[in-house]
Amino acid sequence: MGSILLVTFPFFALVAAGYGAARRRWLPLEAIPGLNGFVLFFALPAMLYRFGASTPIAQLLDAAVAGVWLLCALLVVGLAVAVSLGGRIRWNDAAFGALVAAFPNSGFMGVPLIAALLGPQAVGTVIVVIVVDMVITSSLCIALSRLDAGEGGARAALKQALLGVLRNPMPWAIGLGALTSARGLTLPAPLDKTVALLADAASPVALFTIGAVLARSQMQADHPMPWRDYVPLALMKLVLHPLLVLLLGAAAIQLGVPLQPTALTVLVLTAALPSASNVSLLAERMGADNGRIARIILVSTALAFFSFSAAVAWLR
């Protein structure tokens, strides 16, 4: 466990540092969107491109990984909606609660953390997860969030979600990396060095930004909320999701699905990550209860320091 904490502690310490900096106003809240923009549009795409370009194309197109992950995500979404829907929580809030329970922080946290734990060869599996969650899981939940507005609202929301995917630089970076891998191309040395500098900045800035975003969300929360509205979904993310991935992945291997045990380990650890912080921004944009979503993310991130380390120790 000591060797595991040696790897995981710095990642969560950077999240805590960002949280403390925002709470103490050492980092102005107005600066957080700038940090977020730097990570989303520059550093993280550079990191994903580098990993995609160095990963065999067959790993990036692993249908078994995508299928197992998608099935588990759909089950978590269905269960989270069933648990939440009714009374005070309608489709909009239930759908984003489901998204935050099924969507791990695989981009900002998962890629660098799992690369540090299992090596760069494990990142290809995480990239598949990112694509499935951005294209299918998030689009499905956005469509579900509009069901109170009728069928037309859901259809329009689905179209809007797919357009959002096209505007997101991360899928394009992954696609360019995959193309580079497939064609055996290399960037010119000056451009490659520039990409490398941006990629190296992605992990620390992204983790610091996660903490700052969580602090801002807590500071701006404008109403009290019973714990049962958010704690069960945080626990679903940290406990049920990885267990479901482990059980269904093991069953798929037994049934002859060509899922490698090493890929299953990566999937389970990715599912054990805390909820994705960007869901809070998406929920705010769609008019959902962002305070509830922020609480789920905050609780899952705080508890993940212990639960994720325990998952690593168990799987090793």
C-alpha positions as CSV (number, residue, x, y, z in Angstrom):
1,M,0.0,0.0,0.0
2,G,2.9,2.4,0.7
3,S,4.2,2.1,-2.9
4,I,0.7,2.7,-4.2
5,L,0.2,5.8,-2.1
6,L,3.5,7.0,-3.3
7,V,2.0,7.2,-6.8
8,T,-1.6,8.2,-6.0
9,F,-1.0,10.7,-3.2
10,P,0.6,13.4,-5.4
11,F,-2.4,13.3,-7.8
12,F,-4.9,13.9,-5.0
13,A,-2.6,16.3,-3.3
14,L,-2.7,18.5,-6.4
15,V,-6.5,18.4,-6.3
16,A,-6.4,19.4,-2.7
17,A,-4.0,22.2,-3.5
18,G,-6.3,23.6,-6.1
19,Y,-9.2,23.4,-3.7
20,G,-7.3,25.2,-1.0
21,A,-6.1,27.9,-3.3
22,A,-9.6,28.7,-4.5
23,R,-11.1,28.6,-1.0
24,R,-8.4,30.9,0.3
25,R,-8.8,33.1,-2.7
26,W,-5.1,32.7,-3.6
27,L,-6.5,31.8,-6.9
28,P,-9.2,34.2,-8.0
29,L,-12.4,32.4,-9.0
30,E,-12.4,34.5,-12.2
31,A,-9.1,32.7,-13.2
32,I,-10.6,29.2,-13.1
33,P,-12.2,29.3,-16.5
34,G,-8.9,30.3,-18.0
35,L,-7.1,27.4,-16.4
36,N,-10.0,25.1,-17.5
37,G,-9.6,26.5,-21.1
38,F,-5.9,25.9,-21.1
39,V,-6.3,22.3,-20.1
40,L,-9.3,21.5,-22.3
41,F,-8.1,23.2,-25.5
42,F,-4.3,22.9,-25.3
43,A,-2.7,20.7,-22.7
44,L,-5.0,17.7,-22.5
45,P,-5.4,17.4,-26.3
46,A,-1.6,17.4,-26.6
47,M,-1.3,14.7,-24.1
48,L,-4.1,12.6,-25.7
49,Y,-2.5,13.1,-29.1
50,R,0.9,11.8,-27.8
51,F,-0.6,8.8,-26.2
52,G,-2.8,8.0,-29.2
53,A,0.1,8.4,-31.6
54,S,2.2,5.9,-29.5
55,T,-0.6,3.3,-29.0
56,P,-1.1,0.5,-31.5
57,I,-4.2,1.3,-33.6
58,A,-5.7,-2.1,-32.7
59,Q,-5.8,-1.1,-29.1
60,L,-7.6,2.1,-29.9
61,L,-10.2,0.1,-31.9
62,D,-10.8,-2.6,-29.3
63,A,-14.5,-3.4,-29.6
64,A,-14.5,-5.7,-26.6
65,V,-13.3,-2.9,-24.3
66,A,-15.8,-0.4,-25.8
67,G,-18.7,-3.0,-25.6
68,V,-18.1,-3.9,-21.9
69,W,-17.6,-0.3,-20.9
70,L,-20.7,0.8,-22.7
71,L,-22.9,-1.9,-21.3
72,C,-21.8,-1.1,-17.7
73,A,-22.3,2.6,-18.3
74,L,-25.9,2.0,-19.6
75,L,-26.6,-0.1,-16.5
76,V,-25.3,2.5,-14.1
77,V,-27.3,5.2,-15.9
78,G,-30.5,3.2,-15.8
79,L,-30.0,2.4,-12.1
80,A,-29.1,5.9,-11.1
81,V,-32.2,7.3,-12.9
82,A,-34.4,4.7,-11.3
83,V,-33.0,5.5,-7.8
84,S,-33.3,9.3,-8.3
85,L,-36.4,10.0,-10.4
86,G,-39.6,11.0,-8.6
87,G,-40.8,13.7,-6.2
88,R,-38.4,16.7,-6.2
89,I,-36.0,15.2,-8.8
90,R,-37.3,15.2,-12.3
91,W,-35.7,14.1,-15.6
92,N,-33.2,16.9,-15.9
93,D,-31.7,16.4,-12.5
94,A,-32.0,12.6,-12.6
95,A,-30.2,12.4,-16.0
96,F,-27.3,14.5,-14.8
97,G,-27.1,12.6,-11.6
98,A,-26.9,9.4,-13.7
99,L,-24.2,11.0,-15.9
100,V,-22.1,11.9,-12.9
101,A,-22.4,8.4,-11.5
102,A,-21.3,6.7,-14.8
103,F,-18.7,9.2,-16.2
104,P,-15.3,9.0,-14.4
105,N,-12.7,11.7,-14.5
106,S,-10.8,9.7,-17.1
107,G,-9.4,12.6,-19.0
108,F,-8.2,15.1,-16.4
109,M,-7.2,12.4,-13.8
110,G,-7.4,8.9,-15.3
111,V,-4.9,9.2,-18.2
112,P,-2.0,10.5,-16.1
113,L,-2.8,8.5,-13.0
114,I,-3.2,5.1,-14.8
115,A,-0.2,5.8,-16.9
116,A,1.8,6.3,-13.7
117,L,0.4,3.2,-12.1
118,L,0.4,0.7,-15.1
119,G,2.6,2.3,-17.7
120,P,1.9,4.2,-20.9
121,Q,0.7,1.0,-22.6
122,A,-2.5,1.1,-20.4
123,V,-3.6,4.5,-21.7
124,G,-5.0,3.1,-25.0
125,T,-7.8,1.4,-23.0
126,V,-8.5,4.7,-21.2
127,I,-8.8,6.5,-24.5
128,V,-11.4,4.1,-25.7
129,V,-13.3,4.8,-22.5
130,I,-13.1,8.6,-23.0
131,V,-14.5,8.2,-26.6
132,V,-17.4,6.0,-25.4
133,D,-18.3,8.4,-22.6
134,M,-18.1,11.6,-24.6
135,V,-20.0,10.3,-27.6
136,I,-22.6,7.9,-26.2
137,T,-23.0,8.1,-22.4
138,S,-23.0,11.9,-22.2
139,S,-25.3,12.3,-25.3
140,L,-27.7,9.8,-23.9
141,C,-28.0,11.5,-20.6
142,I,-28.4,15.0,-22.2
143,A,-31.2,13.5,-24.3
144,L,-32.8,12.0,-21.1
145,S,-32.6,15.4,-19.4
146,R,-35.0,16.9,-21.9
147,L,-37.7,14.3,-21.5
148,D,-39.8,16.6,-19.4
149,A,-39.9,18.9,-22.4
150,G,-41.3,16.1,-24.6
151,E,-40.0,14.0,-27.4
152,G,-38.9,17.1,-29.5
153,G,-36.9,18.4,-26.6
154,A,-35.0,15.1,-26.3
155,R,-34.3,14.9,-30.0
156,A,-33.0,18.5,-30.1
157,A,-30.9,17.9,-27.0
158,L,-29.4,14.8,-28.6
159,K,-28.5,16.8,-31.7
160,Q,-27.0,19.5,-29.5
161,A,-25.0,16.9,-27.6
162,L,-23.5,15.4,-30.8
163,L,-22.6,18.9,-32.0
164,G,-20.9,19.5,-28.7
165,V,-18.8,16.4,-29.2
166,L,-17.7,17.8,-32.6
167,R,-16.7,21.0,-30.9
168,N,-14.7,19.3,-28.2
169,P,-11.0,19.2,-29.1
170,M,-10.4,15.9,-27.2
171,P,-12.0,13.5,-29.8
172,W,-10.1,15.3,-32.6
173,A,-6.8,14.9,-30.7
174,I,-7.5,11.2,-30.2
175,G,-8.4,10.8,-33.8
176,L,-5.3,12.6,-35.0
177,G,-3.2,10.5,-32.7
178,A,-4.8,7.3,-34.0
179,L,-4.2,8.4,-37.6
180,T,-0.6,9.1,-36.8
181,S,-0.3,5.6,-35.2
182,A,-2.0,3.9,-38.1
183,R,0.2,5.6,-40.7
184,G,3.4,5.5,-38.7
185,L,3.9,9.3,-39.0
186,T,6.0,11.6,-36.8
187,L,5.7,15.3,-36.2
188,P,8.6,17.6,-37.2
189,A,11.0,18.0,-34.3
190,P,10.1,21.6,-33.3
191,L,6.3,20.9,-33.4
192,D,6.8,17.6,-31.5
193,K,8.7,19.5,-28.8
194,T,5.9,22.0,-28.5
195,V,3.3,19.3,-28.2
196,A,5.5,17.6,-25.6
197,L,5.7,20.8,-23.5
198,L,1.9,21.2,-23.5
199,A,1.4,17.5,-22.7
200,D,3.7,17.6,-19.8
201,A,1.7,20.5,-18.4
202,A,-1.6,18.7,-18.7
203,S,-1.5,16.5,-15.6
204,P,-0.5,19.1,-12.9
205,V,-2.7,21.9,-14.2
206,A,-5.7,19.6,-14.8
207,L,-5.5,18.2,-11.3
208,F,-5.1,21.7,-9.7
209,T,-8.0,22.9,-11.8
210,I,-10.3,20.1,-10.6
211,G,-9.7,21.2,-7.0
212,A,-10.4,24.8,-7.9
213,V,-13.6,23.9,-9.7
214,L,-14.8,21.9,-6.8
215,A,-14.1,24.7,-4.3
216,R,-15.9,27.2,-6.5
217,S,-18.9,24.9,-6.8
218,Q,-19.1,24.5,-3.0
219,M,-18.6,28.2,-2.4
220,Q,-21.4,29.1,-4.8
221,A,-23.9,26.4,-3.6
222,D,-27.0,28.4,-2.7
223,H,-29.2,25.9,-0.9
224,P,-29.0,23.1,1.6
225,M,-29.6,19.6,0.5
226,P,-30.3,16.2,2.2
227,W,-27.4,13.8,2.0
228,R,-29.5,11.1,0.4
229,D,-29.8,13.3,-2.7
230,Y,-26.1,13.0,-3.5
231,V,-24.1,10.6,-1.3
232,P,-25.7,7.4,-2.7
233,L,-24.7,8.4,-6.3
234,A,-21.2,9.2,-5.1
235,L,-21.0,5.7,-3.6
236,M,-22.5,4.2,-6.8
237,K,-19.7,5.8,-8.8
238,L,-16.9,4.6,-6.5
239,V,-18.2,1.2,-5.5
240,L,-20.9,-0.1,-7.7
241,H,-19.5,1.0,-11.1
242,P,-16.1,-0.7,-10.7
243,L,-17.7,-3.8,-9.3
244,L,-20.1,-4.0,-12.2
245,V,-17.2,-3.5,-14.7
246,L,-15.2,-6.3,-12.9
247,L,-18.1,-8.8,-12.9
248,L,-19.3,-8.2,-16.4
249,G,-15.8,-8.0,-17.8
250,A,-14.9,-11.4,-16.1
251,A,-18.2,-12.9,-17.4
252,A,-17.4,-11.6,-20.9
253,I,-13.9,-13.3,-20.8
254,Q,-15.5,-16.5,-19.7
255,L,-17.9,-16.3,-22.6
256,G,-15.0,-16.0,-25.0
257,V,-15.1,-12.3,-25.6
258,P,-11.5,-11.2,-26.6
259,L,-11.1,-8.9,-23.7
260,Q,-7.5,-9.0,-22.3
261,P,-7.2,-9.4,-18.5
262,T,-4.8,-6.4,-18.4
263,A,-7.5,-4.3,-20.3
264,L,-10.1,-5.4,-17.7
265,T,-7.8,-4.2,-14.9
266,V,-7.5,-0.8,-16.6
267,L,-11.3,-0.6,-17.0
268,V,-12.0,-1.4,-13.4
269,L,-9.5,1.2,-12.2
270,T,-11.0,3.8,-14.6
271,A,-14.4,3.0,-13.2
272,A,-13.1,3.5,-9.7
273,L,-12.1,7.1,-10.4
274,P,-14.2,9.9,-9.0
275,S,-16.9,11.6,-11.1
276,A,-15.8,13.9,-14.0
277,S,-15.7,17.5,-12.9
278,N,-16.8,18.8,-16.3
279,V,-20.3,17.3,-15.7
280,S,-20.9,20.2,-13.3
281,L,-20.3,22.7,-16.1
282,L,-22.6,20.8,-18.4
283,A,-25.4,20.5,-15.8
284,E,-25.2,24.3,-15.2
285,R,-25.5,24.9,-18.9
286,M,-28.6,22.7,-19.2
287,G,-30.4,24.1,-16.2
288,A,-30.0,21.2,-13.8
289,D,-29.3,21.5,-10.1
290,N,-25.6,22.2,-10.3
291,G,-25.3,22.3,-6.5
292,R,-26.3,18.6,-6.3
293,I,-24.0,17.6,-9.1
294,A,-21.1,19.5,-7.5
295,R,-21.7,17.8,-4.2
296,I,-21.6,14.3,-5.9
297,I,-18.3,15.2,-7.6
298,L,-16.8,16.6,-4.3
299,V,-17.8,13.6,-2.2
300,S,-16.6,11.1,-4.8
301,T,-13.3,12.9,-5.2
302,A,-12.7,13.1,-1.5
303,L,-13.5,9.5,-0.9
304,A,-11.6,8.3,-4.0
305,F,-8.2,8.9,-2.4
306,F,-9.0,5.9,-0.1
307,S,-11.3,3.8,-2.4
308,F,-9.1,4.1,-5.5
309,S,-5.9,3.3,-3.6
310,A,-7.7,0.3,-2.1
311,A,-8.9,-0.8,-5.6
312,V,-5.3,-0.6,-6.9
313,A,-4.0,-2.7,-4.0
314,W,-6.7,-5.3,-4.5
315,L,-6.2,-5.7,-8.2
316,R,-2.4,-5.9,-7.9
